[in-house]
Amino acid sequence: MSTRKAVVAGKYYPSKGEETKKLIDYVEKKEVNNLAHIVKAELDVLGGVVPHAGIMFSGYQAVHFFHYIIDREFDSVVILSPSHTGRGPEIAIDGNDEWEIPGAVFKTDKQFIESGLLEVSSESQMGEHAAEVMLPYLDYFRPDLKQISVITIRKVDHPNTEKVAQALIEYEKQSGKKLLVIASSDFNHFQTVEEGRAKDDLILEPIKNKQENEVLERVRKYDASVCGYGPIVSLMAYARLKNPDARFGVLRRGHSGEVMPSESVVNYISMLCSVPRKKE
């Protein structure tokens, strides 16, 4: 059995499981007055966008997404990860049998891995933090959801994001499982608060308008350092194929300067991808 061991425990989150839970609990309580007030009964959740910095930095945004899905039913979680390391194929589903973080073990979805829909590689997530950082939140908010698939998107272009989306749709048909799809991404890096927010707005607009190609074009045109734009566009494509009524909304936005004051900040935004429930 192959196990993907935690590589950023003690850096992005505490090295002990109980300490991690205490940290998330602290962040959630700090955010209690800001937690998104959306009528849950009116929306079916397909997934969302979640930042992947250290919990002490981007947890204030991330908890909004995970708090929202506390009482939702899912069979398996798919984490769409960017590549910060440049390792592995252009697109790959992680082939490990399980992922381990302090205090918790997640089994991978072997049915998805063995489906042949995506190339299998464990190299893509070697030294990568973007998917791993989602796991402490899942363990805290949804300890029942312990089956995951991690898909790394190293090369971002329209054919690749479409391929990921098609694979997700096809796997749902084959397996009958209800997936929760998480796009792991921070937003603009190392600019002033004003500059970063302006660039974020340029990217948020086509996300909300469901314009996949426009997101790809604007990231390049404006040199926007949205590290997980590949996962975001893949989630957009999946949502389009899943339900044309799918929509994206911002849950919470902020930046690292709110935790550690600086003139140069990293921006964090959590988003919900959902479908309005039809009234009977």
Short mmCIF file of C-alpha atoms in Angstrom, two decimals:
data_model
loop_
_atom_site.label_atom_id
_atom_site.label_comp_id
_atom_site.label_asym_id
_atom_site.label_seq_id
_atom_site.Cartn_x
_atom_site.Cartn_y
_atom_site.Cartn_z
CA MET A 1 0.00 0.00 0.00
CA SER A 2 1.33 3.41 -0.97
CA THR A 3 0.78 6.32 1.40
CA ARG A 4 1.26 9.96 0.55
CA LYS A 5 2.72 11.40 3.76
CA ALA A 6 2.08 14.99 4.81
CA VAL A 7 4.79 17.33 3.53
CA VAL A 8 3.66 20.70 4.90
CA ALA A 9 2.49 19.74 8.40
CA GLY A 10 4.27 22.03 10.84
CA LYS A 11 4.48 24.71 8.14
CA TYR A 12 1.05 25.37 6.63
CA TYR A 13 -0.77 23.85 9.59
CA PRO A 14 0.33 22.38 12.96
CA SER A 15 2.27 19.14 13.15
CA LYS A 16 -0.23 17.60 15.57
CA GLY A 17 -3.82 16.83 14.69
CA GLU A 18 -5.33 18.22 17.88
CA GLU A 19 -3.44 21.48 17.48
CA THR A 20 -4.75 21.78 13.93
CA LYS A 21 -8.32 21.28 15.11
CA LYS A 22 -7.83 23.93 17.79
CA LEU A 23 -6.49 26.36 15.18
CA ILE A 24 -9.42 25.80 12.81
CA ASP A 25 -11.83 26.11 15.73
CA TYR A 26 -10.21 29.42 16.66
CA VAL A 27 -10.47 30.73 13.10
CA GLU A 28 -14.08 29.62 12.75
CA LYS A 29 -15.05 31.38 15.98
CA LYS A 30 -13.29 34.54 14.83
CA GLU A 31 -15.35 34.38 11.62
CA VAL A 32 -18.68 33.50 13.22
CA ASN A 33 -20.13 36.96 12.57
CA ASN A 34 -18.95 36.91 8.95
CA LEU A 35 -20.02 33.41 7.95
CA ALA A 36 -21.92 33.64 4.69
CA HIS A 37 -25.65 33.88 5.20
CA ILE A 38 -26.96 31.99 2.19
CA VAL A 39 -30.18 30.02 2.41
CA LYS A 40 -28.77 26.51 2.11
CA ALA A 41 -32.06 24.86 1.30
CA GLU A 42 -32.27 26.75 -1.98
CA LEU A 43 -28.90 25.63 -3.40
CA ASP A 44 -27.34 22.34 -4.43
CA VAL A 45 -23.57 22.46 -4.06
CA LEU A 46 -21.29 21.25 -6.85
CA GLY A 47 -18.04 22.53 -5.38
CA GLY A 48 -16.08 25.67 -4.78
CA VAL A 49 -12.84 27.59 -4.82
CA VAL A 50 -10.75 27.45 -1.65
CA PRO A 51 -7.40 29.15 -0.85
CA HIS A 52 -4.43 26.98 0.08
CA ALA A 53 -2.10 29.16 2.11
CA GLY A 54 -1.35 28.34 5.72
CA ILE A 55 -4.45 28.02 7.88
CA MET A 56 -3.31 30.98 9.95
CA PHE A 57 -3.41 33.13 6.81
CA SER A 58 -6.19 31.90 4.51
CA GLY A 59 -8.26 29.94 6.99
CA TYR A 60 -10.44 32.99 7.53
CA GLN A 61 -11.67 32.61 3.97
CA ALA A 62 -11.51 28.82 3.66
CA VAL A 63 -13.75 28.07 6.66
CA HIS A 64 -16.70 29.72 4.91
CA PHE A 65 -16.75 27.07 2.20
CA PHE A 66 -16.32 24.13 4.53
CA HIS A 67 -18.82 25.50 7.03
CA TYR A 68 -21.33 25.72 4.19
CA ILE A 69 -21.04 22.01 3.29
CA ILE A 70 -21.32 20.64 6.85
CA ASP A 71 -24.75 19.11 6.27
CA ARG A 72 -24.52 18.30 2.56
CA GLU A 73 -24.44 14.78 1.16
CA PHE A 74 -21.46 13.71 -0.94
CA ASP A 75 -19.92 10.34 -1.70
CA SER A 76 -16.40 11.45 -2.56
CA VAL A 77 -14.26 14.59 -2.73
CA VAL A 78 -12.20 15.64 -5.74
CA ILE A 79 -9.46 18.19 -5.14
CA LEU A 80 -8.24 20.01 -8.24
CA SER A 81 -4.68 21.13 -7.58
CA PRO A 82 -2.33 23.46 -9.42
CA SER A 83 1.34 22.55 -9.68
CA HIS A 84 3.80 24.72 -7.82
CA THR A 85 6.61 22.21 -8.41
CA GLY A 86 6.34 21.53 -12.16
CA ARG A 87 6.48 17.78 -11.56
CA GLY A 88 4.55 15.09 -13.37
CA PRO A 89 2.36 14.96 -16.49
CA GLU A 90 0.27 17.84 -17.82
CA ILE A 91 -2.75 16.36 -16.04
CA ALA A 92 -2.68 13.49 -13.58
CA ILE A 93 -4.78 11.81 -10.94
CA ASP A 94 -2.75 10.83 -7.90
CA GLY A 95 -2.17 7.09 -7.67
CA ASN A 96 -1.48 6.63 -3.96
CA ASP A 97 -3.74 4.36 -1.92
CA GLU A 98 -4.12 6.85 0.89
CA TRP A 99 -3.14 10.31 2.09
CA GLU A 100 -2.03 10.86 5.63
CA ILE A 101 -2.01 14.03 7.72
CA PRO A 102 -1.45 14.26 11.48
CA GLY A 103 -4.48 12.68 13.12
CA ALA A 104 -6.28 11.54 9.96
CA VAL A 105 -6.02 9.20 6.98
CA PHE A 106 -7.92 9.63 3.71
CA LYS A 107 -8.44 6.75 1.29
CA THR A 108 -8.18 7.53 -2.39
CA ASP A 109 -10.96 6.61 -4.79
CA LYS A 110 -9.42 3.58 -6.47
CA GLN A 111 -12.38 3.27 -8.82
CA PHE A 112 -11.60 6.71 -10.26
CA ILE A 113 -7.87 6.00 -10.38
CA GLU A 114 -8.44 2.74 -12.25
CA SER A 115 -11.12 4.14 -14.57
CA GLY A 116 -8.59 5.07 -17.27
CA LEU A 117 -10.13 8.52 -17.61
CA LEU A 118 -6.95 10.32 -16.55
CA GLU A 119 -3.26 9.51 -16.50
CA VAL A 120 -2.14 8.21 -13.11
CA SER A 121 0.92 9.67 -11.41
CA SER A 122 2.02 10.09 -7.82
CA GLU A 123 4.93 12.29 -8.87
CA SER A 124 2.70 15.33 -9.46
CA GLN A 125 1.97 15.79 -5.76
CA MET A 126 5.51 15.24 -4.49
CA GLY A 127 6.33 18.33 -2.43
CA GLU A 128 3.05 20.00 -3.42
CA HIS A 129 0.93 21.74 -0.78
CA ALA A 130 -2.19 22.88 -2.65
CA ALA A 131 -4.22 19.69 -2.18
CA GLU A 132 -2.82 18.65 1.19
CA VAL A 133 -3.90 21.90 2.85
CA MET A 134 -7.55 21.06 2.08
CA LEU A 135 -7.43 17.91 4.20
CA PRO A 136 -7.32 19.43 7.71
CA TYR A 137 -10.49 21.38 6.89
CA LEU A 138 -12.23 18.26 5.60
CA ASP A 139 -11.18 16.35 8.70
CA TYR A 140 -12.53 19.10 10.96
CA PHE A 141 -15.79 19.98 9.20
CA ARG A 142 -16.58 16.66 7.47
CA PRO A 143 -14.84 13.79 9.27
CA ASP A 144 -17.22 11.42 7.47
CA LEU A 145 -15.80 12.32 4.04
CA LYS A 146 -12.62 10.29 3.94
CA GLN A 147 -12.50 9.31 0.26
CA ILE A 148 -10.61 11.67 -2.01
CA SER A 149 -9.22 12.02 -5.51
CA VAL A 150 -6.45 14.52 -6.23
CA ILE A 151 -6.08 15.77 -9.79
CA THR A 152 -3.08 17.95 -10.62
CA ILE A 153 -3.24 20.36 -13.56
CA ARG A 154 0.33 21.30 -14.46
CA LYS A 155 -0.26 22.70 -17.95
CA VAL A 156 -3.21 25.06 -18.14
CA ASP A 157 -5.04 25.46 -21.45
CA HIS A 158 -8.57 24.96 -22.70
CA PRO A 159 -8.10 21.35 -23.92
CA ASN A 160 -6.71 20.30 -20.54
CA THR A 161 -9.35 22.00 -18.42
CA GLU A 162 -12.03 20.50 -20.66
CA LYS A 163 -10.43 17.06 -20.33
CA VAL A 164 -10.57 17.27 -16.54
CA ALA A 165 -14.21 18.36 -16.63
CA GLN A 166 -15.17 15.58 -19.04
CA ALA A 167 -13.42 13.03 -16.81
CA LEU A 168 -15.38 14.20 -13.77
CA ILE A 169 -18.69 14.02 -15.61
CA GLU A 170 -17.93 10.59 -17.06
CA TYR A 171 -16.78 9.23 -13.72
CA GLU A 172 -19.97 10.38 -12.04
CA LYS A 173 -21.94 8.53 -14.72
CA GLN A 174 -19.86 5.37 -14.32
CA SER A 175 -19.82 5.32 -10.53
CA GLY A 176 -23.13 6.92 -9.60
CA LYS A 177 -21.28 8.91 -6.95
CA LYS A 178 -22.05 12.47 -5.97
CA LEU A 179 -18.79 14.40 -6.08
CA LEU A 180 -17.72 17.51 -4.22
CA VAL A 181 -15.21 19.29 -6.46
CA ILE A 182 -12.79 21.70 -4.81
CA ALA A 183 -10.58 24.00 -6.88
CA SER A 184 -7.54 24.88 -4.76
CA SER A 185 -6.30 28.39 -5.49
CA ASP A 186 -5.02 31.58 -3.98
CA PHE A 187 -5.55 34.81 -5.86
CA ASN A 188 -3.09 37.60 -6.69
CA HIS A 189 0.29 37.51 -5.00
CA PHE A 190 2.66 40.13 -3.62
CA GLN A 191 1.02 43.38 -4.64
CA THR A 192 -0.50 46.22 -2.66
CA VAL A 193 -4.00 45.66 -1.30
CA GLU A 194 -5.45 48.00 -3.91
CA GLU A 195 -3.52 46.55 -6.86
CA GLY A 196 -4.27 42.98 -5.87
CA ARG A 197 -7.97 43.60 -5.38
CA ALA A 198 -8.23 45.31 -8.77
CA LYS A 199 -6.60 42.34 -10.50
CA ASP A 200 -8.77 39.91 -8.58
CA ASP A 201 -11.86 41.76 -9.75
CA LEU A 202 -10.72 41.33 -13.35
CA ILE A 203 -10.62 37.55 -12.84
CA LEU A 204 -13.73 37.29 -10.67
CA GLU A 205 -15.89 38.94 -13.31
CA PRO A 206 -15.56 36.19 -15.96
CA ILE A 207 -15.76 33.49 -13.27
CA LYS A 208 -19.13 34.82 -12.15
CA ASN A 209 -20.18 35.22 -15.79
CA LYS A 210 -19.11 31.62 -16.53
CA GLN A 211 -16.67 32.68 -19.26
CA GLU A 212 -13.95 30.05 -19.12
CA ASN A 213 -11.82 31.28 -22.02
CA GLU A 214 -12.02 34.84 -20.73
CA VAL A 215 -10.52 33.72 -17.41
CA LEU A 216 -7.64 32.06 -19.25
CA GLU A 217 -7.11 35.13 -21.43
CA ARG A 218 -7.27 37.65 -18.60
CA VAL A 219 -4.85 35.75 -16.38
CA ARG A 220 -2.28 35.99 -19.16
CA LYS A 221 -3.20 39.46 -20.41
CA TYR A 222 -3.02 41.08 -16.97
CA ASP A 223 -0.28 38.81 -15.60
CA ALA A 224 -2.60 37.83 -12.77
CA SER A 225 -0.86 35.53 -10.30
CA VAL A 226 -3.88 33.34 -9.58
CA CYS A 227 -1.94 30.13 -9.05
CA GLY A 228 -4.93 27.80 -9.29
CA TYR A 229 -6.61 29.26 -12.34
CA GLY A 230 -6.36 25.86 -14.03
CA PRO A 231 -8.39 24.18 -11.29
CA ILE A 232 -10.84 27.11 -11.27
CA VAL A 233 -11.49 26.89 -15.02
CA SER A 234 -11.75 23.10 -14.78
CA LEU A 235 -14.40 23.51 -12.09
CA MET A 236 -16.19 26.04 -14.30
CA ALA A 237 -16.17 23.58 -17.21
CA TYR A 238 -17.43 20.77 -14.97
CA ALA A 239 -20.24 22.99 -13.70
CA ARG A 240 -21.20 23.92 -17.27
CA LEU A 241 -21.42 20.27 -18.29
CA LYS A 242 -23.18 19.29 -15.09
CA ASN A 243 -25.88 21.95 -15.11
CA PRO A 244 -26.20 25.08 -17.28
CA ASP A 245 -27.82 26.87 -14.33
CA ALA A 246 -24.69 26.49 -12.18
CA ARG A 247 -23.35 29.72 -10.75
CA PHE A 248 -20.39 31.04 -8.79
CA GLY A 249 -20.57 33.38 -5.83
CA VAL A 250 -17.98 34.84 -3.47
CA LEU A 251 -18.23 33.68 0.13
CA ARG A 252 -15.35 35.60 1.67
CA ARG A 253 -12.33 37.54 0.46
CA GLY A 254 -9.31 38.91 2.27
CA HIS A 255 -5.51 38.99 2.21
CA SER A 256 -2.41 38.08 4.18
CA GLY A 257 -1.95 41.67 5.34
CA GLU A 258 -4.96 41.25 7.60
CA VAL A 259 -2.93 38.73 9.60
CA MET A 260 0.59 40.05 9.12
CA PRO A 261 0.58 43.73 8.10
CA SER A 262 2.60 44.35 4.95
CA GLU A 263 2.52 46.57 1.86
CA SER A 264 2.81 43.42 -0.27
CA VAL A 265 0.03 40.88 0.27
CA VAL A 266 -1.41 37.62 -1.06
CA ASN A 267 -5.14 37.61 -1.71
CA TYR A 268 -7.51 34.83 -0.67
CA ILE A 269 -11.05 34.26 -1.93
CA SER A 270 -13.45 31.42 -1.18
CA MET A 271 -16.27 30.79 -3.64
CA LEU A 272 -19.28 28.52 -3.88
CA CYS A 273 -20.31 26.73 -7.07
CA SER A 274 -23.97 25.83 -6.80
CA VAL A 275 -27.24 25.26 -8.62
CA PRO A 276 -30.54 26.80 -7.51
CA ARG A 277 -33.00 24.13 -6.50
CA LYS A 278 -36.11 24.02 -8.62
CA LYS A 279 -39.28 24.75 -6.72
CA GLU A 280 -41.73 21.88 -6.76
#
